[in-house]
Short mmCIF file of C-alpha atoms and ligand atoms in Angstrom, two decimals:
data_model
loop_
_atom_site.label_atom_id
_atom_site.label_comp_id
_atom_site.label_asym_id
_atom_site.label_seq_id
_atom_site.Cartn_x
_atom_site.Cartn_y
_atom_site.Cartn_z
CA MET Z 1 -1.91 -18.43 8.89
CA LYS Z 2 1.15 -20.73 8.98
CA LEU Z 3 3.39 -21.31 5.94
CA PRO Z 4 4.85 -24.74 5.11
CA ALA Z 5 7.90 -25.42 7.25
CA SER Z 6 10.13 -25.21 4.18
CA TRP Z 7 9.09 -21.58 3.79
CA ARG Z 8 9.69 -20.62 7.37
CA ALA Z 9 13.43 -21.08 6.89
CA SER Z 10 13.68 -17.68 5.33
CA ALA Z 11 11.24 -15.65 3.31
CA ALA Z 12 14.22 -14.00 1.70
CA ALA Z 13 15.30 -17.38 0.35
CA VAL Z 14 11.76 -18.10 -0.84
CA ILE Z 15 11.50 -14.70 -2.49
CA ALA Z 16 14.96 -15.04 -3.99
CA THR Z 17 13.93 -18.43 -5.43
CA VAL Z 18 10.68 -17.03 -6.80
CA THR Z 19 12.54 -14.00 -8.12
CA LEU Z 20 14.86 -16.24 -10.12
CA LEU Z 21 11.80 -17.91 -11.64
CA SER Z 22 9.96 -14.70 -12.32
CA SER Z 23 10.51 -12.10 -14.98
CA GLY Z 24 11.81 -8.72 -14.01
CA SER Z 25 15.01 -6.98 -14.73
CA THR Z 26 17.71 -6.45 -12.17
CA ALA Z 27 18.77 -3.30 -13.93
CA GLY Z 28 18.81 -0.54 -11.32
CA ALA Z 29 19.19 3.15 -11.87
CA ALA Z 30 22.45 4.61 -12.97
CA PRO Z 31 24.92 4.91 -10.10
CA GLY Z 32 25.76 8.35 -8.79
CA SER Z 33 22.21 9.64 -8.64
CA PRO Z 34 21.84 12.52 -6.20
CA ALA Z 35 21.87 11.28 -2.60
CA LEU Z 36 19.38 13.80 -1.23
CA ALA Z 37 16.54 14.14 -3.69
CA ALA Z 38 13.17 15.78 -3.22
CA ALA Z 39 10.13 13.61 -3.82
CA PRO Z 40 8.51 14.23 -7.20
CA ASP Z 41 4.90 15.17 -7.64
CA ILE Z 42 2.83 12.06 -8.33
CA PRO Z 43 0.49 12.78 -11.26
CA VAL Z 44 -2.99 11.98 -9.97
CA ALA Z 45 -4.03 11.29 -13.57
CA ASN Z 46 -1.62 8.34 -13.56
CA VAL Z 47 -3.06 7.05 -10.28
CA LYS Z 48 -6.58 7.35 -11.67
CA ALA Z 49 -5.50 5.48 -14.79
CA HIS Z 50 -4.50 2.55 -12.56
CA LEU Z 51 -7.87 2.78 -10.81
CA SER Z 52 -9.59 2.70 -14.18
CA GLN Z 53 -7.66 -0.45 -15.08
CA LEU Z 54 -8.63 -2.08 -11.77
CA GLN Z 55 -12.25 -1.14 -12.42
CA SER Z 56 -12.06 -2.71 -15.88
CA ILE Z 57 -10.47 -5.82 -14.41
CA ALA Z 58 -13.30 -6.15 -11.88
CA SER Z 59 -15.92 -5.60 -14.58
CA ALA Z 60 -14.33 -8.35 -16.70
CA ASN Z 61 -14.11 -10.77 -13.78
CA GLY Z 62 -17.53 -11.08 -12.21
CA GLY Z 63 -17.52 -7.56 -10.79
CA ASN Z 64 -14.87 -8.11 -8.14
CA ARG Z 65 -11.17 -8.48 -7.31
CA GLY Z 66 -11.67 -10.71 -4.30
CA HIS Z 67 -9.24 -13.22 -2.80
CA GLY Z 68 -9.06 -16.48 -4.76
CA ARG Z 69 -10.99 -15.09 -7.70
CA THR Z 70 -9.81 -14.32 -11.23
CA GLY Z 71 -10.15 -10.58 -10.69
CA TYR Z 72 -7.53 -10.62 -7.95
CA ARG Z 73 -4.91 -12.45 -9.97
CA ALA Z 74 -5.61 -10.19 -12.95
CA SER Z 75 -5.06 -7.17 -10.69
CA LEU Z 76 -1.74 -8.59 -9.51
CA ASP Z 77 -0.64 -9.37 -13.06
CA TYR Z 78 -1.42 -5.76 -14.06
CA VAL Z 79 0.67 -4.29 -11.24
CA LYS Z 80 3.51 -6.80 -11.74
CA ALA Z 81 3.77 -6.08 -15.47
CA LYS Z 82 4.19 -2.35 -14.80
CA LEU Z 83 6.90 -2.99 -12.22
CA ASP Z 84 8.80 -5.54 -14.32
CA ALA Z 85 8.85 -3.08 -17.22
CA ALA Z 86 10.18 -0.36 -14.89
CA GLY Z 87 13.17 -2.43 -13.73
CA TYR Z 88 11.96 -3.83 -10.42
CA THR Z 89 12.88 -7.27 -9.13
CA THR Z 90 9.47 -8.78 -8.47
CA ALA Z 91 8.38 -11.91 -6.66
CA VAL Z 92 4.96 -13.50 -6.24
CA GLN Z 93 4.49 -15.18 -2.88
CA GLN Z 94 1.74 -17.82 -2.91
CA PHE Z 95 -0.34 -18.89 0.10
CA THR Z 96 -3.59 -20.68 0.75
CA ALA Z 97 -6.47 -19.08 2.66
CA SER Z 98 -10.02 -20.32 3.04
CA GLY Z 99 -9.26 -23.11 0.58
CA ARG Z 100 -8.30 -20.70 -2.17
CA THR Z 101 -4.88 -19.71 -3.48
CA GLY Z 102 -3.77 -16.20 -2.55
CA TYR Z 103 -0.84 -14.13 -3.74
CA ASN Z 104 1.35 -11.32 -2.45
CA LEU Z 105 3.41 -9.23 -4.88
CA ILE Z 106 6.78 -8.01 -3.58
CA ALA Z 107 8.85 -5.56 -5.63
CA ASP Z 108 12.43 -4.63 -4.75
CA TRP Z 109 14.11 -1.57 -6.24
CA PRO Z 110 17.72 -2.68 -6.85
CA GLY Z 111 20.29 -0.88 -4.67
CA GLY Z 112 20.42 0.62 -1.22
CA ASP Z 113 21.53 -0.91 2.05
CA PRO Z 114 19.98 -4.38 2.27
CA ASN Z 115 20.12 -4.13 6.04
CA LYS Z 116 17.90 -1.03 6.06
CA VAL Z 117 14.72 -1.76 4.13
CA VAL Z 118 11.94 0.83 3.80
CA MET Z 119 8.65 -0.83 2.83
CA ALA Z 120 5.46 0.69 1.48
CA GLY Z 121 2.42 -1.51 0.96
CA SER Z 122 -1.29 -1.81 0.43
CA HIS Z 123 -3.78 -4.60 0.08
CA LEU Z 124 -4.68 -5.27 -3.53
CA ASP Z 125 -7.70 -7.46 -2.85
CA GLY Z 126 -11.20 -6.13 -2.52
CA ILE Z 127 -14.39 -7.58 -1.17
CA SER Z 128 -15.99 -10.35 -3.25
CA SER Z 129 -19.15 -8.32 -3.90
CA GLY Z 130 -17.75 -5.23 -5.58
CA PRO Z 131 -14.76 -3.73 -7.44
CA GLY Z 132 -13.01 -2.40 -4.28
CA ILE Z 133 -11.75 0.83 -5.83
CA ASN Z 134 -11.35 3.02 -2.75
CA ASP Z 135 -10.86 -0.08 -0.60
CA ASN Z 136 -8.25 -0.62 -1.70
CA GLY Z 137 -7.53 0.23 -5.30
CA SER Z 138 -6.70 3.71 -4.02
CA GLY Z 139 -3.80 2.61 -1.84
CA SER Z 140 -2.58 0.03 -4.36
CA SER Z 141 -2.56 2.56 -7.20
CA ALA Z 142 -0.81 5.26 -5.19
CA VAL Z 143 1.91 2.81 -4.08
CA LEU Z 144 2.29 1.56 -7.67
CA GLU Z 145 2.64 5.07 -9.09
CA THR Z 146 5.16 5.97 -6.38
CA ALA Z 147 7.21 2.90 -7.27
CA LEU Z 148 7.06 3.90 -10.94
CA ALA Z 149 8.14 7.44 -10.01
CA VAL Z 150 11.18 5.98 -8.24
CA ALA Z 151 12.12 4.21 -11.46
CA ARG Z 152 11.39 7.22 -13.70
CA SER Z 153 13.58 9.45 -11.55
CA GLY Z 154 16.41 6.93 -11.23
CA TYR Z 155 16.28 7.51 -7.48
CA GLN Z 156 19.10 5.70 -5.65
CA PRO Z 157 18.39 6.08 -1.92
CA THR Z 158 20.71 5.14 0.91
CA LYS Z 159 18.24 2.54 2.17
CA HIS Z 160 16.72 -0.29 0.16
CA LEU Z 161 13.17 0.23 -1.14
CA ARG Z 162 10.61 -2.58 -1.17
CA PHE Z 163 6.97 -2.27 -2.21
CA ALA Z 164 4.24 -4.79 -1.53
CA TRP Z 165 0.71 -5.55 -2.61
CA TRP Z 166 -1.07 -7.90 -0.22
CA GLY Z 167 -3.66 -10.60 -0.88
CA ALA Z 168 -6.54 -11.65 1.34
CA GLU Z 169 -6.52 -8.59 3.60
CA GLU Z 170 -10.31 -8.64 3.64
CA LEU Z 171 -10.25 -12.16 5.09
CA GLY Z 172 -8.13 -11.05 8.04
CA LEU Z 173 -4.78 -9.59 6.91
CA LEU Z 174 -3.84 -13.09 5.72
CA GLY Z 175 -1.39 -12.09 2.97
CA SER Z 176 0.64 -9.63 5.02
CA ARG Z 177 0.56 -12.04 7.96
CA ALA Z 178 1.91 -14.81 5.74
CA TYR Z 179 4.70 -12.53 4.58
CA VAL Z 180 5.73 -11.43 8.09
CA ASN Z 181 5.44 -14.97 9.47
CA GLY Z 182 7.71 -16.18 6.66
CA LEU Z 183 10.48 -13.71 7.48
CA SER Z 184 13.45 -14.94 9.49
CA SER Z 185 14.10 -12.81 12.54
CA ALA Z 186 17.20 -11.48 10.78
CA ASN Z 187 15.21 -10.39 7.73
CA ARG Z 188 12.48 -8.93 9.89
CA ALA Z 189 15.06 -6.83 11.74
CA LYS Z 190 16.24 -5.34 8.45
CA ILE Z 191 12.90 -3.62 7.88
CA SER Z 192 13.37 -0.10 9.24
CA GLY Z 193 9.75 0.87 8.62
CA TYR Z 194 6.52 -0.29 6.99
CA LEU Z 195 4.10 2.30 5.53
CA ASN Z 196 0.50 1.19 4.99
CA PHE Z 197 -2.02 2.78 2.63
CA ASP Z 198 -5.54 1.43 2.90
CA MET Z 199 -8.41 3.68 1.71
CA ILE Z 200 -6.74 6.98 0.80
CA GLY Z 201 -9.27 8.43 -1.65
CA SER Z 202 -12.59 8.36 0.20
CA PRO Z 203 -15.32 10.44 -1.51
CA ASN Z 204 -16.07 12.52 1.64
CA PRO Z 205 -12.49 12.48 2.86
CA GLY Z 206 -10.85 13.02 6.19
CA TYR Z 207 -7.08 13.24 6.57
CA PHE Z 208 -6.02 10.71 9.20
CA VAL Z 209 -2.48 9.75 10.15
CA TYR Z 210 -1.66 6.53 11.98
CA ASP Z 211 -0.25 7.24 15.43
CA ASP Z 212 2.10 4.30 15.70
CA ASP Z 213 5.79 5.10 15.10
CA PRO Z 214 6.44 8.75 16.04
CA ALA Z 215 9.03 9.42 13.33
CA ILE Z 216 6.78 8.06 10.60
CA GLU Z 217 3.79 9.95 12.02
CA LYS Z 218 5.84 13.18 12.04
CA THR Z 219 6.87 12.62 8.42
CA PHE Z 220 3.25 12.52 7.32
CA LYS Z 221 2.25 15.43 9.58
CA ASP Z 222 5.11 17.54 8.18
CA TYR Z 223 3.89 16.84 4.67
CA TYR Z 224 0.35 17.91 5.43
CA ALA Z 225 1.54 20.94 7.41
CA GLY Z 226 3.38 21.97 4.26
CA LEU Z 227 0.05 21.83 2.41
CA GLY Z 228 -1.74 23.70 5.19
CA VAL Z 229 -4.10 20.76 5.64
CA ALA Z 230 -5.03 19.74 9.17
CA THR Z 231 -4.75 16.07 10.10
CA GLU Z 232 -6.22 13.91 12.84
CA ILE Z 233 -4.91 10.79 14.48
CA GLU Z 234 -6.33 7.60 12.98
CA THR Z 235 -8.17 5.90 15.85
CA GLU Z 236 -10.24 3.14 14.27
CA GLY Z 237 -7.58 1.23 12.35
CA ASP Z 238 -5.61 -0.51 15.04
CA GLY Z 239 -5.31 -4.14 14.00
CA ARG Z 240 -7.57 -3.63 11.02
CA SER Z 241 -5.07 -3.42 8.17
CA ASP Z 242 -1.77 -4.78 6.94
CA HIS Z 243 0.43 -2.70 9.22
CA ALA Z 244 -0.78 -4.85 12.15
CA PRO Z 245 1.39 -7.96 11.49
CA PHE Z 246 4.45 -5.73 11.06
CA LYS Z 247 3.69 -3.83 14.27
CA SER Z 248 3.21 -7.11 16.15
CA ALA Z 249 6.64 -8.17 14.88
CA GLY Z 250 8.24 -5.00 16.24
CA VAL Z 251 8.61 -3.16 12.92
CA PRO Z 252 7.99 0.62 13.08
CA VAL Z 253 4.76 1.32 11.16
CA GLY Z 254 2.69 4.24 9.95
CA GLY Z 255 0.18 5.14 7.29
CA LEU Z 256 -2.67 7.26 6.03
CA PHE Z 257 -6.43 6.84 5.87
CA THR Z 258 -9.31 8.96 4.53
CA GLY Z 259 -12.15 7.25 6.39
CA ALA Z 260 -14.73 4.50 5.97
CA SER Z 261 -18.20 4.15 7.44
CA ARG Z 262 -17.85 6.59 10.33
CA THR Z 263 -19.66 9.94 9.95
CA LYS Z 264 -17.86 13.21 9.26
CA THR Z 265 -18.60 15.74 12.02
CA ALA Z 266 -19.45 19.40 11.49
CA ALA Z 267 -16.06 20.37 12.90
CA GLN Z 268 -14.31 18.04 10.45
CA ALA Z 269 -16.35 19.40 7.54
CA ALA Z 270 -15.38 22.92 8.59
CA LYS Z 271 -11.67 22.14 8.24
CA TRP Z 272 -11.71 19.58 5.45
CA GLY Z 273 -14.77 20.45 3.41
CA GLY Z 274 -17.18 17.77 2.34
CA THR Z 275 -20.47 16.85 3.98
CA ALA Z 276 -21.07 16.71 7.70
CA GLY Z 277 -23.35 13.98 8.95
CA GLN Z 278 -22.37 11.71 6.03
CA SER Z 279 -19.94 8.78 6.05
CA PHE Z 280 -16.40 9.39 4.84
CA ASP Z 281 -17.09 6.54 2.38
CA ARG Z 282 -20.75 5.50 2.17
CA CYS Z 283 -19.81 2.78 -0.31
CA TYR Z 284 -17.42 1.09 2.12
CA HIS Z 285 -17.60 -2.66 1.47
CA SER Z 286 -20.42 -2.09 -1.01
CA SER Z 287 -20.85 -2.74 -4.70
CA CYS Z 288 -20.87 1.04 -5.26
CA ASP Z 289 -17.17 1.27 -4.36
CA THR Z 290 -16.42 1.94 -8.03
CA ALA Z 291 -14.06 4.27 -9.89
CA SER Z 292 -16.53 7.11 -9.24
CA ASN Z 293 -16.25 6.53 -5.48
CA ILE Z 294 -13.06 8.59 -5.25
CA ASN Z 295 -12.25 12.16 -4.23
CA ASP Z 296 -9.50 13.25 -6.61
CA THR Z 297 -8.06 15.89 -4.28
CA ALA Z 298 -7.66 13.41 -1.45
CA LEU Z 299 -6.17 10.82 -3.82
CA ASP Z 300 -3.74 13.39 -5.20
CA ARG Z 301 -2.66 14.69 -1.79
CA ASN Z 302 -2.20 11.19 -0.40
CA SER Z 303 -0.35 9.90 -3.45
CA ASP Z 304 2.07 12.80 -3.03
CA ALA Z 305 2.27 11.96 0.68
CA VAL Z 306 3.26 8.38 -0.17
CA ALA Z 307 6.11 9.67 -2.32
CA TYR Z 308 7.13 12.27 0.27
CA ALA Z 309 7.38 9.61 2.99
CA VAL Z 310 9.22 7.10 0.79
CA TRP Z 311 11.80 9.68 -0.24
CA THR Z 312 12.15 11.20 3.23
CA LEU Z 313 12.49 7.91 5.12
CA SER Z 314 14.89 6.28 2.63
CA GLN Z 315 17.66 8.92 2.68
N1 DTR Q 401 -9.78 -0.63 4.86
C1 DTR Q 401 -10.59 -1.47 5.72
C2 DTR Q 401 -9.97 -1.65 7.08
C3 DTR Q 401 -10.06 -0.41 7.88
C4 DTR Q 401 -11.16 0.06 8.49
N2 DTR Q 401 -10.84 1.19 9.19
C5 DTR Q 401 -9.54 1.45 9.03
C6 DTR Q 401 -8.73 2.45 9.53
C7 DTR Q 401 -7.40 2.51 9.14
C8 DTR Q 401 -6.89 1.51 8.29
C9 DTR Q 401 -7.71 0.46 7.80
C10 DTR Q 401 -9.02 0.47 8.18
C11 DTR Q 401 -10.71 -2.82 5.10
O1 DTR Q 401 -9.83 -3.23 4.37
O2 DTR Q 401 -11.75 -3.45 5.36
CA1 CA Q 402 0.25 15.02 -7.23
ZN1 ZN Q 403 -8.91 -1.93 3.12
ZN1 ZN Q 404 -12.16 -3.61 3.26
#
């Protein structure tokens, strides 16, 4: 999906322009924060509170948070308000897809080396026929709560932190593709890694790690090894979520996934619990993907994994 020529000059310029027009403080954390900090625990209750808000938003907007519909923009406004209040510099990037206006939300944490940007993102849109809570309120809420934890802790990493919530993923990764296509090659080269979180709270969860960039993969595997939880390589996601445009552009990528419509095997149930012979998420792309379609343990573990990776890869 091509952006207007004026945008292709430099996404940074576009975002900077939009940033100037948007609210959002530029107040960063106090200088002198500890350089090597351990990631905090992410309270799963906070993540679930975001999911509850997204559920309410869907319920108040025709039952969905789909691209081009009021529920999507209300979801973005909810996330943006939290980030603006926490001191992020936010920008809303607009694009058109399938004749409807779509939006990406980009949030920069002030500070860090602008030539070494660590990004964490998730698609905020859902399907048009349901609330999209696991797919992908789960990833969006975990990334939001991690960003808020950065602000709460006053974390000042060596690298620059940027968080993103993508529009129109369900139509073909259109929001993240628009963002990557809009980056100048110089700005693209500044992104040292992109972490993607798409379905990380499946009700019958597996623990899958993307096998793209080895260093990012190891970071996630180290985290789960510390928990004593086995992981498997994610094999069905290539090209199916928002890491794909970044990978195509040469950016190191990684991420986590708890499973969709594939069936959990007996061997997987033996190591992870849950129900063998049943889908990891039997409400995938269904109207039953509601706030009750979440496994809290998986959501908690993966939210903590998001924070662990952001802290580890930004120091
Ligand atoms: N979350 C799905 C895309 C998807 C399906 N399988 C995987 C595996 C790994 C990452 C993403 C996916 C969607 O948005 O439709
Ligand atoms: Ca936690
Ligand atoms: Zn998804
Ligand atoms: Zn989906």
